[in-house]
Coordinates of C-alpha atoms in Angstrom, one line a residue:
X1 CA -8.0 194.6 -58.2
X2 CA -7.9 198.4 -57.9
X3 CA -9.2 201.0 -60.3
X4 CA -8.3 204.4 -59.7
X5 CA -7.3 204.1 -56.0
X6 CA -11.3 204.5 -54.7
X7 CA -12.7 201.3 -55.3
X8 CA -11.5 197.9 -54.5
X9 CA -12.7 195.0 -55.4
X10 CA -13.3 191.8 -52.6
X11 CA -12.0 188.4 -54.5
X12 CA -14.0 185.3 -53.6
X13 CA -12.3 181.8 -52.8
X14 CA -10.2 179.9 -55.5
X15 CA -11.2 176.4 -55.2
X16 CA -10.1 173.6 -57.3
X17 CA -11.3 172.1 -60.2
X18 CA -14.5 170.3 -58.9
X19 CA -15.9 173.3 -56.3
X20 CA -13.6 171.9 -53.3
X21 CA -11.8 174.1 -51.0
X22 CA -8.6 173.6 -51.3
X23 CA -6.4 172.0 -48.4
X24 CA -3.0 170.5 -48.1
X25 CA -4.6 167.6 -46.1
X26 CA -7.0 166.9 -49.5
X27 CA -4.1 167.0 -51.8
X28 CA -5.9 169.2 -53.6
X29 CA -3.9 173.0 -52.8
X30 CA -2.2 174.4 -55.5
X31 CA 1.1 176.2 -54.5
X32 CA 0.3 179.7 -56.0
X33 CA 4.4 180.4 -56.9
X34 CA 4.7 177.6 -58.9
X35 CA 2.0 178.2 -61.2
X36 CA 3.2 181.9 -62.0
X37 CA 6.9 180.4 -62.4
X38 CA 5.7 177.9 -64.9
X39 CA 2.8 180.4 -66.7
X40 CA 3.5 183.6 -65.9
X41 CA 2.1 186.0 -63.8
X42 CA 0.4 187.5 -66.6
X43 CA -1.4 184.3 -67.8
X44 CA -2.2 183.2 -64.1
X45 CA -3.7 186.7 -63.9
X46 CA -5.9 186.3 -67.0
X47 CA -7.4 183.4 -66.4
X48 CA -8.8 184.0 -63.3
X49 CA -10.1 187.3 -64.6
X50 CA -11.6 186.0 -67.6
X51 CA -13.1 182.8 -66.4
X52 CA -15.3 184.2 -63.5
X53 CA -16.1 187.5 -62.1
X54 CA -13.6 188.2 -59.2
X55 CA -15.9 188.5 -56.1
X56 CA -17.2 185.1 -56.8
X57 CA -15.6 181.3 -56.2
X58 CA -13.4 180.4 -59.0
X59 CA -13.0 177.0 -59.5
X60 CA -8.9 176.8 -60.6
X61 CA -8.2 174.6 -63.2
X62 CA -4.4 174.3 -64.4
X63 CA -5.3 173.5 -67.7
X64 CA -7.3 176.5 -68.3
X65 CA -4.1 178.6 -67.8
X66 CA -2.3 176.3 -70.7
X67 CA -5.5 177.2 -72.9
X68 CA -5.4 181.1 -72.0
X69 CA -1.7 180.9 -72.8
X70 CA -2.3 179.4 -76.4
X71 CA -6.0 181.0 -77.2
X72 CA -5.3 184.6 -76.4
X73 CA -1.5 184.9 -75.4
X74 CA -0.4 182.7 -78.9
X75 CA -3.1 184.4 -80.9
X76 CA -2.2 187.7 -80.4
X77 CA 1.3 186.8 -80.4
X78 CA 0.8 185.6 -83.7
X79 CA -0.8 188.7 -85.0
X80 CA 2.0 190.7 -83.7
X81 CA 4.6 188.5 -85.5
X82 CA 2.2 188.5 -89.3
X83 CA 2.4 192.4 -88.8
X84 CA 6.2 192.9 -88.1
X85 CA 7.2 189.9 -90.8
X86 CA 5.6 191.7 -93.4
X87 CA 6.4 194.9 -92.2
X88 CA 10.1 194.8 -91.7
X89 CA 10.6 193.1 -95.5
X90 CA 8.7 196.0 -96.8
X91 CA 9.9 198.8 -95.1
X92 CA 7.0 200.4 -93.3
X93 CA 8.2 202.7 -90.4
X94 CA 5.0 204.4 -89.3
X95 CA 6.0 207.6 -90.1
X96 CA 3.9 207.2 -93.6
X97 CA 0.9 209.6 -94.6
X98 CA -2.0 208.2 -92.9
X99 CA -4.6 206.9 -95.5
X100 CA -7.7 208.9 -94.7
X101 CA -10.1 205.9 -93.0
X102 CA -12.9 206.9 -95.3
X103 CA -9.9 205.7 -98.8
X104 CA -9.7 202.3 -96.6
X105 CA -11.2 199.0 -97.8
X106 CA -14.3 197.5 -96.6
X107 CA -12.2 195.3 -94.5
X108 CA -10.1 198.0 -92.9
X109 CA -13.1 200.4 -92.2
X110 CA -15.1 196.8 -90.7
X111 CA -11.8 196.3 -88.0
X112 CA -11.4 199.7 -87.2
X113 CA -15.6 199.8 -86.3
X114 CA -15.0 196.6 -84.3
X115 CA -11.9 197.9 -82.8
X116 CA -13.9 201.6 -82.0
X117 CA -17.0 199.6 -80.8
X118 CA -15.0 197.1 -78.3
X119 CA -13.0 200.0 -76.8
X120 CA -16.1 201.7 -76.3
X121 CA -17.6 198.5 -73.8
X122 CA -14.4 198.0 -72.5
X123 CA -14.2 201.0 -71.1
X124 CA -17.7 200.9 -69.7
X125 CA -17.9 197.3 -68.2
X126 CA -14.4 198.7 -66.6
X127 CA -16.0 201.7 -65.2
X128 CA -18.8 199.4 -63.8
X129 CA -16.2 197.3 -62.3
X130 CA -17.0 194.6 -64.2
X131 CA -13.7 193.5 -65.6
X132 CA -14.1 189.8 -66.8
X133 CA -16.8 191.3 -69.1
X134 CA -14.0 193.7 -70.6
X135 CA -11.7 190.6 -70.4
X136 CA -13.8 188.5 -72.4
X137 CA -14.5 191.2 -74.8
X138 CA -11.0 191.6 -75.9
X139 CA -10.2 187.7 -76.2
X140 CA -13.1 187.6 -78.5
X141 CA -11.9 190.4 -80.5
X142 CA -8.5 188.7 -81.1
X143 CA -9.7 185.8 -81.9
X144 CA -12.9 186.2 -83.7
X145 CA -12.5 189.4 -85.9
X146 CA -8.6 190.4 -86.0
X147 CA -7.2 186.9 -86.5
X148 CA -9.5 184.4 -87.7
X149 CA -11.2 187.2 -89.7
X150 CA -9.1 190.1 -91.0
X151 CA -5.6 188.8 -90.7
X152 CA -7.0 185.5 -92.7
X153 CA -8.8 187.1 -95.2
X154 CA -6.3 190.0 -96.1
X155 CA -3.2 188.3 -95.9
X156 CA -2.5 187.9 -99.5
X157 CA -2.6 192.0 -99.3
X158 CA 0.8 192.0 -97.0
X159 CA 2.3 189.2 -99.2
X160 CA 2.0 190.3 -102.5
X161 CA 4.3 192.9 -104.4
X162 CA 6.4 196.6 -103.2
X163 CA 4.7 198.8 -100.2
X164 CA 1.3 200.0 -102.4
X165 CA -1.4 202.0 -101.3
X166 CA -3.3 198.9 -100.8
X167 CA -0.8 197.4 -98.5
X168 CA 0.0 200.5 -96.6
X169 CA -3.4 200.8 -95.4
X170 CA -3.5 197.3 -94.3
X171 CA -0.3 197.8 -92.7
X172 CA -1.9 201.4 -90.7
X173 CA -5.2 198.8 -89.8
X174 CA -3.7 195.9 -88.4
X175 CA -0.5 198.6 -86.5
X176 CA -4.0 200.5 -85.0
X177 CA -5.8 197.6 -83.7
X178 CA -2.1 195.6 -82.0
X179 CA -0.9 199.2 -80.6
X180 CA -4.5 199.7 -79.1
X181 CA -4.9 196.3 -77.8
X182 CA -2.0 196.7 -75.9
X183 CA -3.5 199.8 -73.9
X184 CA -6.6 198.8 -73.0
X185 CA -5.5 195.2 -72.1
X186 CA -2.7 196.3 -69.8
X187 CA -4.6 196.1 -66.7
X188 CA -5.4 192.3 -67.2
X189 CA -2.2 191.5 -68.6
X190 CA 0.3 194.4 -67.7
X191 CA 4.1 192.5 -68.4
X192 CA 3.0 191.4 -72.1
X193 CA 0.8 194.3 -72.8
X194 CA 4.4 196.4 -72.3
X195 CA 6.6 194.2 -74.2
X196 CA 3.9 194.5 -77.1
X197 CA 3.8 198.1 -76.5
X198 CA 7.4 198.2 -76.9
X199 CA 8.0 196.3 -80.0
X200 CA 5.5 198.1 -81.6
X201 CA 6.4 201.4 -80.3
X202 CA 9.5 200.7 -83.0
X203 CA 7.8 201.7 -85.4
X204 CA 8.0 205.3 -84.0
X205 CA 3.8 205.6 -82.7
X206 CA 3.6 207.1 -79.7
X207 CA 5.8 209.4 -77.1
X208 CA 5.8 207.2 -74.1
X209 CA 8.3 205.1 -72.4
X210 CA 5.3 203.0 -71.2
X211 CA 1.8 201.1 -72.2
X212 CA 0.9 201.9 -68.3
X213 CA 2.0 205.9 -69.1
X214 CA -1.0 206.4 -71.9
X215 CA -4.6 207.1 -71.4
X216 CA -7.2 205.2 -72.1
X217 CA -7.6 205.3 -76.2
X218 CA -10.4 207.3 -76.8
X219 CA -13.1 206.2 -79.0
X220 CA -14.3 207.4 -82.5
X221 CA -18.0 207.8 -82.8
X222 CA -17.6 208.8 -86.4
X223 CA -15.9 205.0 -87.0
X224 CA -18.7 203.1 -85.7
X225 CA -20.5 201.7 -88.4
X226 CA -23.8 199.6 -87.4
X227 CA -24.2 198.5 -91.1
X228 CA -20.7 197.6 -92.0
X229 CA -20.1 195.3 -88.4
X230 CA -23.7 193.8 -89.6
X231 CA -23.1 193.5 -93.1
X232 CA -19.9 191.5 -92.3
X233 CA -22.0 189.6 -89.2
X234 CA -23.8 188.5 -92.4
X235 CA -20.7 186.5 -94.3
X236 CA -19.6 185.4 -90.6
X237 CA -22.7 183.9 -90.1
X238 CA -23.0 182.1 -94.0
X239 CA -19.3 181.2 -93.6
X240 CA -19.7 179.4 -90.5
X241 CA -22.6 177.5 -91.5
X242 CA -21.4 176.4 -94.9
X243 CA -18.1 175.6 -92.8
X244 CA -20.7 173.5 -90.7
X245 CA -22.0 171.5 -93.6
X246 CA -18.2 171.0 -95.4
X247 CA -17.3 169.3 -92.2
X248 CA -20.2 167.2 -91.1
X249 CA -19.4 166.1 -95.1
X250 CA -16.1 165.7 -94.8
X251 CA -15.0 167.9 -97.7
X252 CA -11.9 170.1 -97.3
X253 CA -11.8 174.2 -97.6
X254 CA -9.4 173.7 -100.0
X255 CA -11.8 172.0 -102.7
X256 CA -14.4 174.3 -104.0
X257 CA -18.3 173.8 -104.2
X258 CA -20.0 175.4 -106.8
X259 CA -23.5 177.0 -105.1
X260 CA -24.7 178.7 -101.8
X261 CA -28.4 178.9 -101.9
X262 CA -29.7 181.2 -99.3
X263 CA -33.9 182.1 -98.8
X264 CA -33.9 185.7 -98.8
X265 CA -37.0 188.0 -97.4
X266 CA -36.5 191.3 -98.8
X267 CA -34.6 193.3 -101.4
X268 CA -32.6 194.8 -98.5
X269 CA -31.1 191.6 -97.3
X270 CA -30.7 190.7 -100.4
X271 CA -28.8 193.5 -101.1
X272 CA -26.5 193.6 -97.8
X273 CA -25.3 190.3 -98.6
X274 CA -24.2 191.1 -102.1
X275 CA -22.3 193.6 -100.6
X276 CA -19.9 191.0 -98.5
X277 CA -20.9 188.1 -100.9
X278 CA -17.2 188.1 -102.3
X279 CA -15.7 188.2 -98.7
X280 CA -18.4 184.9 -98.5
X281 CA -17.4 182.3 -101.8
X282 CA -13.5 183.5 -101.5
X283 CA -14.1 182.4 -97.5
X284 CA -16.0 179.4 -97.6
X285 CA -14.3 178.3 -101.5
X286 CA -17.8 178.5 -103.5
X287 CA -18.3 179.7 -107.0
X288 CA -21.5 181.3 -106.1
X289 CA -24.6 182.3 -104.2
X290 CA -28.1 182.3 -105.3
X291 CA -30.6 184.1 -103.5
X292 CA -33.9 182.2 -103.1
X293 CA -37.8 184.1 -102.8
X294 CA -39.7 181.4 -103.3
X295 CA -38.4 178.3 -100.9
X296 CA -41.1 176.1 -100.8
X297 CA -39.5 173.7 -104.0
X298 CA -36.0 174.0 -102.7
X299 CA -36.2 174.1 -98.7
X300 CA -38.7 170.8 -98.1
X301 CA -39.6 171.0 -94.1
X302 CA -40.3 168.5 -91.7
X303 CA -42.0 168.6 -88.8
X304 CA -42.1 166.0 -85.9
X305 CA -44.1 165.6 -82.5
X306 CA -42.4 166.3 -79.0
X307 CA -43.8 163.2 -77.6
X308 CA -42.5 163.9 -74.2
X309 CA -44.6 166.9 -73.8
X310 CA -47.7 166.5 -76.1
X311 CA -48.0 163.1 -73.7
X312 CA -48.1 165.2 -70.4
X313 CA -50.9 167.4 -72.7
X314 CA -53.0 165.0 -74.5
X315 CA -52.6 161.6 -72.5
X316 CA -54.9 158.9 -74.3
X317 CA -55.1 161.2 -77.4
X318 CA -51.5 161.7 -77.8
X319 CA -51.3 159.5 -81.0
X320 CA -53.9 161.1 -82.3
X321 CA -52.1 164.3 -81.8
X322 CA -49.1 162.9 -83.3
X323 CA -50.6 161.7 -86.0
X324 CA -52.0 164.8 -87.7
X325 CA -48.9 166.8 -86.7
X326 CA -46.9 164.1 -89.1
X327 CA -49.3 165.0 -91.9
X328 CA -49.3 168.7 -91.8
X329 CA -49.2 170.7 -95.0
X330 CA -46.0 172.7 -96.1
X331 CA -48.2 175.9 -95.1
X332 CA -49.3 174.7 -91.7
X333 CA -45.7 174.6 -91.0
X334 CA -44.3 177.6 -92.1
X335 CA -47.6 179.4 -90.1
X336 CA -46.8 177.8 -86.7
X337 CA -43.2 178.6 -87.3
X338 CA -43.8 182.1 -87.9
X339 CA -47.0 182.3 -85.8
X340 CA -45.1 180.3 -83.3
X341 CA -48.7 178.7 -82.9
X342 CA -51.4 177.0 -85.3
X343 CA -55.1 175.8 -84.3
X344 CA -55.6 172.3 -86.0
X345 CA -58.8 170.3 -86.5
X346 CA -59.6 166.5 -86.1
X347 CA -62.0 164.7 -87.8
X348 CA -64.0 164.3 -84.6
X349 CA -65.2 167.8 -84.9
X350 CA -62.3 168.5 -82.0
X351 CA -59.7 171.0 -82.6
X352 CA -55.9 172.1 -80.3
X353 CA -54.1 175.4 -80.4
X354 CA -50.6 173.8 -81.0
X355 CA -47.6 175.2 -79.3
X356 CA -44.0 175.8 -81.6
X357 CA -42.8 174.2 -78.7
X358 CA -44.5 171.1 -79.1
X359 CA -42.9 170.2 -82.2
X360 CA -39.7 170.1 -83.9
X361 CA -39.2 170.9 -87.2
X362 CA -36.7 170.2 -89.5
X363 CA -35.4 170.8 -93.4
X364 CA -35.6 167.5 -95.6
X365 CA -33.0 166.0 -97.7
X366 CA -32.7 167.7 -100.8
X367 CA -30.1 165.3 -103.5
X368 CA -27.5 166.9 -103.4
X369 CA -27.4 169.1 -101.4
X370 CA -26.7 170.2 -97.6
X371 CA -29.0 172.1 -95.2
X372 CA -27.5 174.3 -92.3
X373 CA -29.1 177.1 -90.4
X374 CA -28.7 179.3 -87.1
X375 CA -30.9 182.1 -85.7
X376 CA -30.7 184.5 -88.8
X377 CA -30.1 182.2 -91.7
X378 CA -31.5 178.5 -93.1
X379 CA -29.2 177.9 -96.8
X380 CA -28.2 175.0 -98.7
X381 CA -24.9 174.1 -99.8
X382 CA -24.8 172.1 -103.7
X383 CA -21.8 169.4 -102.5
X384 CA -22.2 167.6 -106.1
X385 CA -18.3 167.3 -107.3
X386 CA -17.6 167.8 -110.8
X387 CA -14.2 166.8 -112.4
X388 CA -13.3 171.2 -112.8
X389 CA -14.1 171.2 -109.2
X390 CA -12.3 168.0 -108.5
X391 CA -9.2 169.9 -110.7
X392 CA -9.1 172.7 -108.5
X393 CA -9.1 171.1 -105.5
X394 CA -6.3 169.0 -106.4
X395 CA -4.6 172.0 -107.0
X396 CA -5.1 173.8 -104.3
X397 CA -4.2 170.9 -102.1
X398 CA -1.0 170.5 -103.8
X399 CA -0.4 174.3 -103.4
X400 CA -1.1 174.0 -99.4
X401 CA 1.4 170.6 -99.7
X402 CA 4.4 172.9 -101.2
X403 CA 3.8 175.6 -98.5
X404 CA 4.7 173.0 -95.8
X405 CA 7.7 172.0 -97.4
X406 CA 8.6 175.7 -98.7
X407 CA 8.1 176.1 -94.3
X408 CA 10.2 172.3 -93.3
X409 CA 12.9 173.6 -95.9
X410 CA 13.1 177.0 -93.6
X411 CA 12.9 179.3 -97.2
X412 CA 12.3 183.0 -96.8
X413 CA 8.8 184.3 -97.9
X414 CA 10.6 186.1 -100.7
X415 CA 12.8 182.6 -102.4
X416 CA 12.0 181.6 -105.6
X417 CA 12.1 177.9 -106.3
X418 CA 10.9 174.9 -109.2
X419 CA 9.0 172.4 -108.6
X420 CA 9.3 168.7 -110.2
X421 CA 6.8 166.2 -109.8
X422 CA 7.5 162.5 -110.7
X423 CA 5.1 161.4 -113.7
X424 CA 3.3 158.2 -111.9
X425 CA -0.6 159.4 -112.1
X426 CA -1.5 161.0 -115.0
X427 CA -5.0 161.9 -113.8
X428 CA -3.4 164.2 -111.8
X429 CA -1.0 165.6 -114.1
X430 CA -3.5 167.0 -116.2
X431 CA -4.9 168.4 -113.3
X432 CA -2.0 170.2 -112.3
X433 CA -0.8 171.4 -115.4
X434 CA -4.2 172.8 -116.1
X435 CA -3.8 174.9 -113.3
X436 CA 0.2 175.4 -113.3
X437 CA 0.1 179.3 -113.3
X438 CA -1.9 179.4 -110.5
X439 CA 0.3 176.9 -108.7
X440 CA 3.6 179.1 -109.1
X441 CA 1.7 182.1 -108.4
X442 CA 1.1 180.9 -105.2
X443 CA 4.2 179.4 -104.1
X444 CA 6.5 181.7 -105.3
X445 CA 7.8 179.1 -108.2
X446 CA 9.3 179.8 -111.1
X447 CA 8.0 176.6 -113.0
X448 CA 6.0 173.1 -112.3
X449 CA 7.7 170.0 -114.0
X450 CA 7.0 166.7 -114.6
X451 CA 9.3 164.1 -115.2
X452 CA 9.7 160.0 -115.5
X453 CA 12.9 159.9 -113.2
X454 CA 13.6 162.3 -110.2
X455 CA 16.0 161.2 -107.6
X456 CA 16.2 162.2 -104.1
X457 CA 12.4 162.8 -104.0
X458 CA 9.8 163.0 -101.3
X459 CA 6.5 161.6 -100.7
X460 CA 3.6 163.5 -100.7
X461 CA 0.2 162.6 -98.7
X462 CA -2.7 163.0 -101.5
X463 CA -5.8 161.4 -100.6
X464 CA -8.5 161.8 -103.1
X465 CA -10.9 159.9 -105.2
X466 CA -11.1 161.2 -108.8
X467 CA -14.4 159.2 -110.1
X468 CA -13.5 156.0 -108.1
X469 CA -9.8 156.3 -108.9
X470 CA -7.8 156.4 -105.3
X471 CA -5.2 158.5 -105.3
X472 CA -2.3 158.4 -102.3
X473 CA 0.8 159.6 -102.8
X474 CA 2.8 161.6 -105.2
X475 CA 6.5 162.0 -105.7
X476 CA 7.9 165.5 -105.9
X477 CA 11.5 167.8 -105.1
X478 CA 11.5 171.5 -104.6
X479 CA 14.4 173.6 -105.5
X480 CA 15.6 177.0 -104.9
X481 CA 16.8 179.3 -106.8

């Protein structure tokens, strides 16, 4: 790999998948030719960088090509084709005013800080020549923040209604961060990274014939924000561990919880969470957080021996050991977890300084309720279901159902059609009803039927238990109008 025709860079060996040099008489050689003509040179390219640093062995696995291909190639793919979708039906041409970054949303100012901030360590871990760094750097980004975060959260902004203010800044956001992706990932991935440039560059951006013509963006100091990338850090990090506890319960995004409770150690924490706590319960599908002071009724702690190592310690007296570790108060607890030590007593006059590492400790069960933490947060997630939750759900679920067939029945974004549904489960019909103009608002239906006799139906998937009541399968037709 070259950078600036000074320095070059020595590649190590490309082994295969298990650390073995490769040789024809192993079986094991990979013929170099046919891997680009079946992945591309571009994807080939990627891997390699991304997966280990050039100058050392890389162990070449086929299969992490095919996962390159659909992680980061199909992701950002995917954010390129949202953008021009939605662009093209409403008419953006790029030659609109440019929203002033400091009129933008909190979302839109939070992308364009991540975008600033990751150009800024590309460009350094390139000029240290350390390129799978950079590499990794921009996967994350595309992954992490532009489409799982932004593009999921705000897409309702690029679906809904004419080309408004609101929607013309999203549009001006997500054009930045594609157009600037493709410049500072064209050394890694120079053949995609033009034809991105390119399809973009439709939308009249820049005076170039060529990604590889541009300099290097340059990077905005004044659009780095340290409290808005932590501040959304924040509802990342409650997101995913509420997502945590919904699937190690089995319960679906699409049916809403009512309560988030979250131990909270200062006004100011408190307060930088409120600020992203609707980003948070529209995220995760909860009605509400409630920030906790005193945590000692709600957030019950455990604490067990590490047998394994108090034995190597204590030997004979190991049981002893164990013993009064089991029956330590709620206080001793929190002070060797915040101490990261504690000095205990026996009754035989004796006493230990115990290590943190010694024990484990762990948050009780609490009826009701789910427990979840990470490095910078411990919260409880109420799972009880009651029958307006259990309505909503349904309803969304249904929603998500008509989607898939608005998609199988290839119908523009922008058709219009009714829905019937066959009247076989009336529990569920007074669910639906009950939420009927939220149901058309979000398919794009001009009205939600139910009738005894529908002909030429389909069957729809519906698993759910509505107080011990199973509930299958449900009849319905779309139609457009």
């Amino acid at each position: 790999m070259l950078f600036r025709s000074k320095n070059v860079i020595s590649n190590g060996l490309v082994l295969d998948k298990e650390g073995n040099k490769m040789s024809k008489r192993l079986g094991n050689a990979v013929d170099p030719f046919e891997v680009i003509k079946k992945y591309g040179p571009d994807a080939t390219r990627l891997y390699m960088v991304i997966n280990s640093n050039p100058w050392d062995n890389l162990k070449f696995d086929i299969d992490g090509i095919s996962e390159v291909q659909r992680k980061f190639f199909g992701t950002l793919n995917n954010a390129y084709n949202f953008f021009a979708l939605y662009a093209n039906i409403d008419g953006f041409t790029g030659k609109e005013e440019l929203i002033h970054y400091d009129n933008r949303t909190f979302d839109d100012r939070w992308i364009i800080s991540k975008l600033n901030s990751l150009i800024l360590i590309v460009e350094e871990k390139l000029d240290s020549y350390d390129p799978t760094k950079a590499s990794r750097e921009i996967n994350r980004f595309i992954n992490d923040d532009l489409s799982n975060w932004y593009i999921r959260l705000n897409r309702k902004r690029f679906w809904k209604g004419d080309l408004t203010t609101d929607k013309l800044m999203a549009y001006q956001t997500l054009f930045e961060c594609l157009m600037k992706i493709s410049t500072i990932s064209s050394p890694f991935i120079p053949f995609y990274s033009e034809k991105l440039f390119a399809d973009l560059n439709e939308f009249n951006a820049v005076n170039s014939p060529s990604v590889h013509l541009l300099d290097f963006p340059e990077v905005d100091q004044n659009l780095i924000s340290q409290s808005l990338e932590r501040k959304m850090s924040y509802a990342q990090d409650i997101s995913s561990l509420v997502h945590s506890i919904r699937k190690k319960e089995k319960i679906r995004v699409r049916q809403p919880l009512s309560k988030i409770f979250i131990p909270i150690s200062s006004k100011e924490m408190e307060k930088e969470i409120r600020s992203v706590e609707n980003i948070i319960l529209s995220e995760v599908n909860v009605k509400e957080i409630e920030y906790v002071y005193d945590t000692s009724k709600l957030f019950i702690k455990k604490i067990k021996p590490n047998y394994k190592l108090l034995g190597s310690l204590y030997g004979k007296d190991m049981n002893l050991v164990a013993s009064r570790i089991m029956n330590m108060t709620q206080e001793e607890i929190f002070k060797i977890e915040s101490d990261g030590f504690l000095n205990i007593s026996f009754n035989n006059n004796s006493d230990i300084n115990l290590k943190l590492n010694q024990v484990e400790i762990l948050f009780g069960e609490i009826e009701g309720k789910q427990v979840a933490s990470n490095e910078k947060f411990t919260l409880a997630l109420d799972i009880t279901l009651t029958d307006d939750l259990i309505g909503e759900g349904i309803a969304r679920e249904f929603i998500n159902k008509i989607q898939n067939e608005r998609k199988n029945s290839n119908l523009e974004v922008t058709d219009k059609i009714e829905i019937y549904i066959k009247d076989q489960v009336p529990e569920i019909n007074k669910f639906l009803l009950f939420h009927q103009d939220f149901i058309c608002n979000e398919t794009q239906s001009l009205s939600l039927s139910i009738i005894e006799t529908l002909s030429d139906s389909k069957r729809m998937d519906f698993n759910f238990d509505i107080n011990g009541l199973q509930i299958s399968e449900l009849n319905f037709k779309i139609l457009k109008k």
